[in-house]
Coordinates of C-alpha atoms in Angstrom, one line a residue:
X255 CA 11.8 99.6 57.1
X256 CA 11.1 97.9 60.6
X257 CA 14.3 96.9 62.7
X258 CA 15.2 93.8 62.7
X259 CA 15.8 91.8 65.5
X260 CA 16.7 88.1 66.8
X261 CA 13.1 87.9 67.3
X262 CA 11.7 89.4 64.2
X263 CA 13.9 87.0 62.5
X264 CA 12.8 83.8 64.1
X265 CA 9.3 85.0 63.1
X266 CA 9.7 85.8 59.5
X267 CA 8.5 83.5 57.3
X268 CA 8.5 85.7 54.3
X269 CA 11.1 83.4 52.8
X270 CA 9.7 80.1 52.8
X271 CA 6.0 81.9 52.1
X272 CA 5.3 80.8 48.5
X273 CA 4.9 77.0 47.6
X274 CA 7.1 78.0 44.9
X275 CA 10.1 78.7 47.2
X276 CA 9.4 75.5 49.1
X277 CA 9.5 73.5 45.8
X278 CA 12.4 74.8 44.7
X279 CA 14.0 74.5 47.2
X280 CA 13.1 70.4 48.0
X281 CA 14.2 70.2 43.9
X282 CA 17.7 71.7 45.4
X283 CA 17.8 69.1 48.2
X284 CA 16.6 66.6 46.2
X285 CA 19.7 67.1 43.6
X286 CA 22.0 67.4 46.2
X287 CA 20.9 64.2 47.9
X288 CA 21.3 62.2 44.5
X289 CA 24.4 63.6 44.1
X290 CA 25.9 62.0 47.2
X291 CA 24.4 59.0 46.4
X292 CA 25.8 59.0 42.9
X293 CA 29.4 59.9 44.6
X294 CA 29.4 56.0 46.2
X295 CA 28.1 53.9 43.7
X296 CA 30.5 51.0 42.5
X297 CA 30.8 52.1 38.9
X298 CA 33.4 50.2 36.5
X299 CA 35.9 52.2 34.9
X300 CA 37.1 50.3 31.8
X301 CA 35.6 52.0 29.3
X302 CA 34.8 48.5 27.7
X303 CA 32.4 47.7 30.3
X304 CA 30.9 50.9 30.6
X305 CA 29.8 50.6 27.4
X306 CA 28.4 47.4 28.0
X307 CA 26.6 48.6 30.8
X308 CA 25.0 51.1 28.9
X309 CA 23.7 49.0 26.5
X310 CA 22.5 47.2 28.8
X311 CA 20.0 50.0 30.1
X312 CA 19.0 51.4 26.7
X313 CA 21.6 54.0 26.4
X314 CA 23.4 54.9 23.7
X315 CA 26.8 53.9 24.2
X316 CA 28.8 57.1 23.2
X317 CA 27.6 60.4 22.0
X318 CA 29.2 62.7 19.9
X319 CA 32.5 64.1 21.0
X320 CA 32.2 62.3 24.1
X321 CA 35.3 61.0 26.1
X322 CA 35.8 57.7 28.4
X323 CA 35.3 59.9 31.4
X324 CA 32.4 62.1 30.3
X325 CA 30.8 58.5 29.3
X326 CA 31.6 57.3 32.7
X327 CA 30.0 60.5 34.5
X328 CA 27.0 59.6 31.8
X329 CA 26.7 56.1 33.5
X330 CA 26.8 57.4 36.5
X331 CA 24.0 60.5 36.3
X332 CA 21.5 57.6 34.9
X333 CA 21.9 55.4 37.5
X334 CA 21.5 57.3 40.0
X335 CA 18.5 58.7 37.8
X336 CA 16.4 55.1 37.8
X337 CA 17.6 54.5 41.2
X338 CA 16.0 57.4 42.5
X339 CA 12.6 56.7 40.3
X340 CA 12.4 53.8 42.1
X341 CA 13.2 55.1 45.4
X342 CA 15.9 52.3 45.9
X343 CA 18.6 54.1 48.6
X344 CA 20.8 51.6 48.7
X345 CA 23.1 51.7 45.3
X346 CA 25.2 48.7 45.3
X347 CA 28.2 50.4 47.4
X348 CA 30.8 48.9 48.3
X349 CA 31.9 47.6 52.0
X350 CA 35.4 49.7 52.2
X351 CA 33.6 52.5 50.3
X352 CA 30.7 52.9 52.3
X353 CA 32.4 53.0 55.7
X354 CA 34.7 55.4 54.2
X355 CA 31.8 57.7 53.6
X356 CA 30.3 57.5 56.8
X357 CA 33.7 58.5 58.1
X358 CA 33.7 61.5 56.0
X359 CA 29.6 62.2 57.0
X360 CA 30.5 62.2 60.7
X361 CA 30.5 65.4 62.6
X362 CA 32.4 66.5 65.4
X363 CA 30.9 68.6 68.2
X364 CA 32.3 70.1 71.4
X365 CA 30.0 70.7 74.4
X366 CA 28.9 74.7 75.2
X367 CA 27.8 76.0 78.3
X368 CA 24.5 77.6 79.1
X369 CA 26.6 81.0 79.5
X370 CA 27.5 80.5 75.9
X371 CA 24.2 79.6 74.4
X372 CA 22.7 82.8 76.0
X373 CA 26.0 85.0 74.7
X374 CA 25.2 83.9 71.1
X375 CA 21.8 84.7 71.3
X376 CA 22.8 88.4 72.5
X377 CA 25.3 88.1 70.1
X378 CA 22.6 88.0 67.3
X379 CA 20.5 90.9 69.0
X380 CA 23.3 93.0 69.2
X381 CA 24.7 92.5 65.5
X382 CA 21.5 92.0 63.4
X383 CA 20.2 95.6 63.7
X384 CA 23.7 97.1 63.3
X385 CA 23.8 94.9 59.8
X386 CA 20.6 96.0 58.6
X387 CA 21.9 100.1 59.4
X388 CA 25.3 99.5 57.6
X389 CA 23.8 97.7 54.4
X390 CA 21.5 100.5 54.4
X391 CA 23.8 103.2 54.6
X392 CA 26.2 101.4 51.9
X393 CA 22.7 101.5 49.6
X394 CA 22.9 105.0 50.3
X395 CA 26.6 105.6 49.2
X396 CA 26.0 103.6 46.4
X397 CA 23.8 105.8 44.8
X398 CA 26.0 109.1 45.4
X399 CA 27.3 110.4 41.8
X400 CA 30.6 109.3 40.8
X401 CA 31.9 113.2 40.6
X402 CA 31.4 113.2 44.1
X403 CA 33.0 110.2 45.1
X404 CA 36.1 111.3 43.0
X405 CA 36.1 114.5 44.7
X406 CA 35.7 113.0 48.3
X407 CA 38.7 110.4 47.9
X408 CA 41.0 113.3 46.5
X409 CA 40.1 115.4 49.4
X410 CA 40.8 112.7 52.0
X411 CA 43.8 111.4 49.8
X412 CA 45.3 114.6 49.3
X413 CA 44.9 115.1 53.5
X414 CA 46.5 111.5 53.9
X415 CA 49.4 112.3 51.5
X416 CA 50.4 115.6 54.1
X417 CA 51.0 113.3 57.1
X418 CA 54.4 114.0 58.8
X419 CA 56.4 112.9 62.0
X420 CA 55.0 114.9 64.9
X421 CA 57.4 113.9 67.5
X422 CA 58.9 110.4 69.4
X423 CA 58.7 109.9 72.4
X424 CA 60.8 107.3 74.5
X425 CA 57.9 104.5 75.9
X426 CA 59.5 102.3 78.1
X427 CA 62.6 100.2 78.7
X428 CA 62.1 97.4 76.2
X429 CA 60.4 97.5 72.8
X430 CA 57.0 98.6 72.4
X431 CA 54.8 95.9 71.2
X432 CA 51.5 97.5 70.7
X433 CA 49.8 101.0 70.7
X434 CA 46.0 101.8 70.7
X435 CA 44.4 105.5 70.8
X436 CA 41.7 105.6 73.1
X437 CA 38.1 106.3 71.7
X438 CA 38.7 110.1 72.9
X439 CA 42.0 110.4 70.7
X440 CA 43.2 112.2 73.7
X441 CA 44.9 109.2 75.5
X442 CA 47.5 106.2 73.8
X443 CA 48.0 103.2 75.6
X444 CA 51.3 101.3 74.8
X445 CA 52.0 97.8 75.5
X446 CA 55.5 96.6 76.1
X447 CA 57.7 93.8 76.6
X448 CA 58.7 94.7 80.2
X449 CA 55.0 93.5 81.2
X450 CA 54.0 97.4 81.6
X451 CA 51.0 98.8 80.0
X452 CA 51.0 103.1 79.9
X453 CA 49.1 105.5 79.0
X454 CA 50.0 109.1 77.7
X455 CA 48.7 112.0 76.8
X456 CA 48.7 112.9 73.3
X457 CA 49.7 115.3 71.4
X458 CA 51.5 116.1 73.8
X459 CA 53.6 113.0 75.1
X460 CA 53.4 113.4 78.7
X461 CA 52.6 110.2 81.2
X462 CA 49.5 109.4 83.0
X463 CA 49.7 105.9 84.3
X464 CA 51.6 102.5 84.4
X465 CA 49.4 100.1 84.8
X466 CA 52.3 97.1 86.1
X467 CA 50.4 93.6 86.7
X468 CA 52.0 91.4 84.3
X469 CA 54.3 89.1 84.5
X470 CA 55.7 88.9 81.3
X471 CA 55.5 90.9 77.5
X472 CA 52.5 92.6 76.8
X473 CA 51.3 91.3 73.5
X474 CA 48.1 93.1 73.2
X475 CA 46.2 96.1 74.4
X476 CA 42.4 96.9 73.2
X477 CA 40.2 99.9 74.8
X478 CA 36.6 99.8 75.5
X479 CA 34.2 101.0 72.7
X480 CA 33.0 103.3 74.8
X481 CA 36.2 103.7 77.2
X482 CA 37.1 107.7 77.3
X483 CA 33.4 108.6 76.4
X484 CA 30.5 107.3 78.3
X485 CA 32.3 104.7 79.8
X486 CA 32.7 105.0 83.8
X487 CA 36.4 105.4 85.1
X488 CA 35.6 102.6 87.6
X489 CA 34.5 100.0 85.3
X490 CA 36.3 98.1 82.7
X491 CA 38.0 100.9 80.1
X492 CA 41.0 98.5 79.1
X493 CA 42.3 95.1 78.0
X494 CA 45.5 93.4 78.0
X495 CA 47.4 90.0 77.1
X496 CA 50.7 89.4 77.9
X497 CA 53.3 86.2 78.0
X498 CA 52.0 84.5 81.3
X499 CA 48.9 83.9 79.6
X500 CA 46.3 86.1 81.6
X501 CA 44.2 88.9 80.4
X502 CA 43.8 91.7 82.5
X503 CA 41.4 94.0 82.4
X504 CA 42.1 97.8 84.0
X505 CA 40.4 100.7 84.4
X506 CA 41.0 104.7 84.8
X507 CA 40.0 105.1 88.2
X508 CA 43.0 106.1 90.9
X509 CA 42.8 104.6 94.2
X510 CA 45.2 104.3 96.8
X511 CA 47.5 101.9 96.9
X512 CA 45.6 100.3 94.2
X513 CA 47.2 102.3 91.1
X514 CA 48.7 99.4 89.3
X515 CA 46.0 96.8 89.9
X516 CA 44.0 95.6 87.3
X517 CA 39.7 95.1 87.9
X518 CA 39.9 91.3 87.0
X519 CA 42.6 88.8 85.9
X520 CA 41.1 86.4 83.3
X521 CA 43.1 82.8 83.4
X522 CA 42.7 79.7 81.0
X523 CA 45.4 80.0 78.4
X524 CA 48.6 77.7 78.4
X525 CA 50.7 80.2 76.5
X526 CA 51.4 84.0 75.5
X527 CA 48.4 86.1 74.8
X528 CA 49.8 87.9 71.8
X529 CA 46.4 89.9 71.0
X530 CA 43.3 91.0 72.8
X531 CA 40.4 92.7 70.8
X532 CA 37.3 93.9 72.4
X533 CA 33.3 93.3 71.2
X534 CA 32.0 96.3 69.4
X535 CA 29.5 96.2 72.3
X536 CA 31.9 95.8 75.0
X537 CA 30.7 93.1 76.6
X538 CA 33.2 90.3 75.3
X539 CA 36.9 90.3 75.0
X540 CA 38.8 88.2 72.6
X541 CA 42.2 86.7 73.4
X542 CA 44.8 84.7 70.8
X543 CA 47.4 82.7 72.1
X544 CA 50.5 80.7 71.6
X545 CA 48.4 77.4 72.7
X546 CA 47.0 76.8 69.0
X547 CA 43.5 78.4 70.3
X548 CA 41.9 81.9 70.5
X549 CA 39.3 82.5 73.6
X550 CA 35.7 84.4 74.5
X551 CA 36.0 85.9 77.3
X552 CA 32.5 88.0 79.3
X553 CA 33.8 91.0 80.4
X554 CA 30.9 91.2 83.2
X555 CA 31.5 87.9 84.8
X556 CA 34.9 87.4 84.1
X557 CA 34.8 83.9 82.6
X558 CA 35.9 81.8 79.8
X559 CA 32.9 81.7 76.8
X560 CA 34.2 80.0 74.3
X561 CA 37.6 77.8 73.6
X562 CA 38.2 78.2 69.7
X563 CA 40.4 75.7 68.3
X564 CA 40.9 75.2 64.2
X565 CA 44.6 76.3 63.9
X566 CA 47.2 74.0 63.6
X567 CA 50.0 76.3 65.0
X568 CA 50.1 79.3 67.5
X569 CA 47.2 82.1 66.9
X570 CA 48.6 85.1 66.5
X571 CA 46.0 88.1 65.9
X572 CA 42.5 88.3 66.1
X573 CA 39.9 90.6 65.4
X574 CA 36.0 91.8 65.5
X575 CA 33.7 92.9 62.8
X576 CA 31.9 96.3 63.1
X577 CA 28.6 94.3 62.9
X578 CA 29.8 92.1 66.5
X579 CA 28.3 88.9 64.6
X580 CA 31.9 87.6 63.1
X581 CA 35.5 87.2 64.4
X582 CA 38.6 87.0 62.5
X583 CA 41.7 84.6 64.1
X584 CA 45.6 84.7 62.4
X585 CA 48.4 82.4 62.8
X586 CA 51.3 80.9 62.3
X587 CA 50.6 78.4 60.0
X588 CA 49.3 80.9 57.5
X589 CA 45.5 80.4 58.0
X590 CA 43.2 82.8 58.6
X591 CA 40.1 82.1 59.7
X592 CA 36.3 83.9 60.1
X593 CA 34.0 82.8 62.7
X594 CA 30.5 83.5 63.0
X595 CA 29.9 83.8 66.7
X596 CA 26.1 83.1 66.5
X597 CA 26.6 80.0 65.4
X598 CA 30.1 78.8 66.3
X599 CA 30.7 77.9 62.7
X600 CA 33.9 78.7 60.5
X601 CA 32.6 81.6 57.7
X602 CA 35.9 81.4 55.8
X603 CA 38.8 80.4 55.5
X604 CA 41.6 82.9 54.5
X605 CA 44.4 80.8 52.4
X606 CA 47.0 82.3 50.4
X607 CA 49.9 83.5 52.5
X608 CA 52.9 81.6 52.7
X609 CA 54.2 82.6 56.0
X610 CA 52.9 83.9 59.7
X611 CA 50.1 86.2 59.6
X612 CA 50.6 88.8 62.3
X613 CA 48.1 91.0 61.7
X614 CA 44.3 91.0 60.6
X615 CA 42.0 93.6 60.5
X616 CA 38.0 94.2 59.3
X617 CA 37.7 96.8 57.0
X618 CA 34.6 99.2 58.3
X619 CA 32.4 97.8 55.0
X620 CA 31.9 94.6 57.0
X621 CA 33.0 92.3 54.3
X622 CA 36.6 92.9 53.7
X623 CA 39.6 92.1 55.7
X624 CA 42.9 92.9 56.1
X625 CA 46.0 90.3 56.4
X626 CA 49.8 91.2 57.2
X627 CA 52.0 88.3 57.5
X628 CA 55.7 87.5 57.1
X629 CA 55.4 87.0 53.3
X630 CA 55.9 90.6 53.7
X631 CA 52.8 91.2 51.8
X632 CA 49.0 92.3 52.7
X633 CA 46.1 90.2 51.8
X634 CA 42.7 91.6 50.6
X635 CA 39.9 89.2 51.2
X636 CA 36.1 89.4 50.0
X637 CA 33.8 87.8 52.3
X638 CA 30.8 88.2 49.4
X639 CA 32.9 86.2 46.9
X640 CA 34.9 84.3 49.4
X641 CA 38.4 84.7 48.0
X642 CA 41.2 87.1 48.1
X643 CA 40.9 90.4 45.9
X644 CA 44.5 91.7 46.1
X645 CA 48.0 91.3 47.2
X646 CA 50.0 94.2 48.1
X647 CA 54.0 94.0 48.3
X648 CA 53.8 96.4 51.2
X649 CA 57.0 96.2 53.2
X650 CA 60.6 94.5 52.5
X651 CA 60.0 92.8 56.0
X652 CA 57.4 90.9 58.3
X653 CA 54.1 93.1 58.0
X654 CA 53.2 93.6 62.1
X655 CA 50.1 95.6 61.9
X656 CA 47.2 96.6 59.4
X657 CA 44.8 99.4 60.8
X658 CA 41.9 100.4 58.8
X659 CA 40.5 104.0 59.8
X660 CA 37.0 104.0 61.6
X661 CA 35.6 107.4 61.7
X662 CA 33.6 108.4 65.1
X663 CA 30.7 110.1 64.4
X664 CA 30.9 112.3 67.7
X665 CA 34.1 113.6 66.0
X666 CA 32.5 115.4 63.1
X667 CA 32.3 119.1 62.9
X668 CA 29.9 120.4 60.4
X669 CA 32.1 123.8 60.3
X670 CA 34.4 125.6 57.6
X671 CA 37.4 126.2 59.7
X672 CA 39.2 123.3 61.4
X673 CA 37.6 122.1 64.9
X674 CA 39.1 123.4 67.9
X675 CA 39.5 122.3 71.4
X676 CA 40.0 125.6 72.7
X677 CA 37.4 127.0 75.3
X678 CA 35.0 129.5 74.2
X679 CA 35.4 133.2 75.4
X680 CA 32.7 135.5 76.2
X681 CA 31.0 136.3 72.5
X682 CA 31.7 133.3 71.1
X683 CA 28.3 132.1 70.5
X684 CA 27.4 135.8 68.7
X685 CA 29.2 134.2 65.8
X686 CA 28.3 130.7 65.7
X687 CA 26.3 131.0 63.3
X688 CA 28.6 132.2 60.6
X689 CA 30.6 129.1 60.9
X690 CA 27.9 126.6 61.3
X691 CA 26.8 125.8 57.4
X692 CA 23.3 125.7 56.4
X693 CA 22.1 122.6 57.2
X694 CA 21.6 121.2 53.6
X695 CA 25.4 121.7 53.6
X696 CA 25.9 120.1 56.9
X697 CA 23.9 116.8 56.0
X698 CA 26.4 116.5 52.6
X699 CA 29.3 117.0 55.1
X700 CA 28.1 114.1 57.2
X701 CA 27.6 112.0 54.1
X702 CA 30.9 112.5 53.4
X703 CA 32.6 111.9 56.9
X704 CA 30.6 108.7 56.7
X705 CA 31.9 107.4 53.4
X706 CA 35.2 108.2 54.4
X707 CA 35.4 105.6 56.8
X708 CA 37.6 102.7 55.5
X709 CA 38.7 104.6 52.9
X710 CA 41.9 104.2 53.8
X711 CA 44.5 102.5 56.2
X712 CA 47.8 102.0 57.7
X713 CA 50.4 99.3 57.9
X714 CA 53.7 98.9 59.6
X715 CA 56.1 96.2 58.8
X716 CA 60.0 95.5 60.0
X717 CA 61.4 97.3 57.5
X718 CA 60.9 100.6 59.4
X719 CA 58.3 102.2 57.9
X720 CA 54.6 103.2 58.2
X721 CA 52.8 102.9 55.1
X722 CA 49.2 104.8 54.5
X723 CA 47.2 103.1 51.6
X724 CA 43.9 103.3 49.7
X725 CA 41.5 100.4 50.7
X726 CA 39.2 101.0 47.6
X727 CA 42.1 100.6 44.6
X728 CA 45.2 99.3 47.4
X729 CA 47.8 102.1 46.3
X730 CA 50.4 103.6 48.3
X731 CA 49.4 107.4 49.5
X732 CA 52.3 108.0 51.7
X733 CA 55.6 106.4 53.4
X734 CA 56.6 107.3 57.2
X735 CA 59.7 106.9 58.1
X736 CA 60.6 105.8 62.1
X737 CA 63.6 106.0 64.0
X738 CA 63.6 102.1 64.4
X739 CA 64.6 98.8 61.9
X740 CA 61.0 97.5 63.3
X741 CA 58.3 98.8 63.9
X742 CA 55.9 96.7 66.0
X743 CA 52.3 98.5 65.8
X744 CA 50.5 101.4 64.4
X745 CA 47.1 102.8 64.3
X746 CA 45.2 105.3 63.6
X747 CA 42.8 108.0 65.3
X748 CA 38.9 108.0 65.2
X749 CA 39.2 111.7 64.3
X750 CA 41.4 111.1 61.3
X751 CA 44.1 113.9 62.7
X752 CA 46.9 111.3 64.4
X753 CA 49.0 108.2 63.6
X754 CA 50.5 106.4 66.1
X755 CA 53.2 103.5 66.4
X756 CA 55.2 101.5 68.8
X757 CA 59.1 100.4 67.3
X758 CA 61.0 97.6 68.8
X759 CA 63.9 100.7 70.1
X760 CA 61.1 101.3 72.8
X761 CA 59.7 104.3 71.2
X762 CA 56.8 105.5 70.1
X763 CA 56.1 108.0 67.1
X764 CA 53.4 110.6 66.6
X765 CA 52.0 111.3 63.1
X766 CA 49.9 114.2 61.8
X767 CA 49.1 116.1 58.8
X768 CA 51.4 118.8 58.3
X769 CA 48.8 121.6 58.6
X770 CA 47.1 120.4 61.5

């Protein structure tokens, strides 16, 4: 199958080839159009007079079983029928109806830059090929035999189910708001509300920076895609929002007298930054705020993209989808909302809670999301069928934080024994062979690793607890308890191996499985 591209797109015609398709698709516009029409034409409605009317065309005045406004609807379908036949547009509408309607037809646009023109064209290079490789692996898994999809979810369930505390660890002064692995799953960067960022070592707990140039709470911390991996330590490997409204970004590079000073400081919002999410390319960062709006930001240049209004209160969370072609905004009016970035238009709207939503997440699949709110329960929403699946009653208190688990390739090991960071001695390559499977084996152990990314995924609510669920049938696989009444954040490695989460006592909490 060729790749497709931004440019292969605008060049395919293979949809509008056949006459066929063109003609049925004018018969669709065609409908529609008469439809509208139909929708403002000054149609009595005592049932008397419809009747009259009627007769008056050559209709029959009632059928069988019909009702007063079925026979209206009746007089209304044939009107607009022989107006149409006899291409008369203008249907006898009246005054206050008409300018009512244009009301409704106007549209509303806001002006874009150049800057943002060009980003959503490299928006729909980057995310079209990366659409066209996840539909085609999901083809793939949806061919694998049902035995061995029931024996890959008990394996990874049954790994999920032996997670225990690890350790706490005592992050900072005030509560910890937020807490992100890095895309090596050696580093966890916390965000608090003293305005410091910090970064630790994990396992083991031990500090490596503070990174101190904000002014206020932390809301949100996001790392780089590629930040810890191919990522240079000079350049951009982190983002945060805090309560001044900026967004910093830092990165890992020590310089003198320059330790606690971010790259760039990004201004434009009138209130808190509670979130900041970064592109799956790394190029854009997004920011929600208190100031009803949620904000593009290009992570080269430094500047403000794109101004997103549409909620009504303050935007709480935001999100990216694997693809990089949508966005997902939360607030505090209970809407959730899904952009498409190449286009600017809302995708869907997410209405059901009845409180805050706090939290939003994209499942890896592309097309589900994630809601927690302070209904105290989790939302699952289908972007094929454009409606909620399931509500979970996950926590007795305000759900902070939903993290689904994405699995990094570059952390698979094809081998029988668990993967080890220890250094090779002298020898060691004599017997890599007997631990490296043959490579039939290898390629179903990659399948595997593959599908098991979104099968599952964390919340954490105020209730104190961390709660591990399945994301293909929504049960509860395990319950972690905190020292803390609320626990602000959690998330989970790209390895699988680690848990993480921030708790409003200013710790933080470590979670792994038991044999691990």
């Amino acid at each position: 199958m060729a790749e497709l591209t931004y440019d292969t797109l605008m060049t395919d015609n293979s949809h509008y080839a056949s006459e066929r398709a063109r003609l049925e698709n004018k018969v669709i516009l065609d409908e529609l159009e008469r439809k509208k029409k139909a929708r403002s034409m000054a149609v009595p409605t005592d049932d008397n007079r419809v009747k009259a009317r009627l007769r008056e065309i050559g209709e029959p005045i009632t059928l069988f079983g019909e009702r007063a406004a079925d026979r209206r609807d009746r007089l209304i379908y044939v009107l607009s029928q022989i107006n149409a036949a006899r291409g008369d547009d203008t249907m006898h509408v009246d005054e206050e109806s008409s300018s009512e309607s244009d009301e409704e037809e106007e549209e509303f646009y806001s002006p874009g830059s150049l800057e943002l023109l060009e980003a959503r064209r490299r928006l729909a290079e980057y995310s079209l090929p990366r659409a066209q490789k996840r539909v085609a692996q999901q083809r793939l898994d949806s061919n694998m035999a049902l035995g061995r999809i029931v024996d890959i979810r008990k394996r990874v369930f049954n790994e999920v189910k032996k997670f225990v505390n690890l350790g706490s660890q005592i992050g900072d002064e005030r509560p910890i708001s937020q807490v992100r692995f890095a895309p090596n799953n050696e580093i966890l960067a916390t965000g608090s509300w003293s305005g410091t960022v910090k970064l630790w070592n994990v396992p083991a707990c031990t500090p490596i920076r503070s990174l101190r140039g904000h002014e206020d709470r932390v809301g949100g911390v996001a790392w780089h895609p590629q930040a810890t991996l191919t990522q240079g330590k000079g350049l951009v490997n982190l983002a945060s929002g805090a309560g001044e409204g900026n967004v910093n970004l830092w990165s890992l590079e020590r310089s003198v007298g320059l330790d606690e000073s971010p790259i760039s400081v990004m201004k434009g919002h009138q209130d808190r930054v509670c979130r900041v999410a970064f592109h799956p390319s790394g190029n854009y960062v997004a920011s929600a705020s208190f100031d009803t709006t949620w904000r593009l930001w290009d992570v080269n240049t430094s500047k403000e993209l794109l101004l997103q209004e549409g909620h009504s209160k303050e935007v709480y969370c935001v999100d990216f989808q694997i693809d990089g072609a949508l966005a997902a905004s939360g607030g505090l009016d209970a809407i959730g909302r899904v952009w498409d970035l190449r286009t600017g238009r809302t995708a869907m709207v997410l209405d059901g809670h009845v409180q805050s939503i706090f939290s939003i997440g994209f499942s890896p699949n592309g097309y589900q999301i994630a809601t927690g709110a302070g209904d105290d329960t989790i939302r699952i929403w289908d972007m094929r069928s454009l409606k909620s699946l399931y509500t979970i009653p996950a926590h007795l208190s305000n759900v902070s934080d939903v993290r689904f688990f994405y699995a990094n390739d570059l952390f698979f090991k094809p081998m029988s024994s668990p993967p080890s960071n220890d250094v090779d001695m002298d020898g060691a390559d004599a017997d890599k062979s007997n631990d490296t499977p043959p490579t039939d084996t290898a390629t179903t152990l990659l399948e595997e690793w593959k599908y098991r990314s979104g099968l599952f995924f964390a919340s954490a609510g105020y209730d104190g607890f961390v709660k591990l669920w399945s994301a293909d049938d929504w049960q509860l696989l395990r319950t972690l308890s905190t020292d803390a009444g609320k626990v602000m954040s959690v998330d989970i490695s790209s390895d699988g191996n680690l848990i993480a989460s921030g708790t409003y006592n200013r710790n933080f909490q470590l979670f792994a499985p038991e044999d691990v």
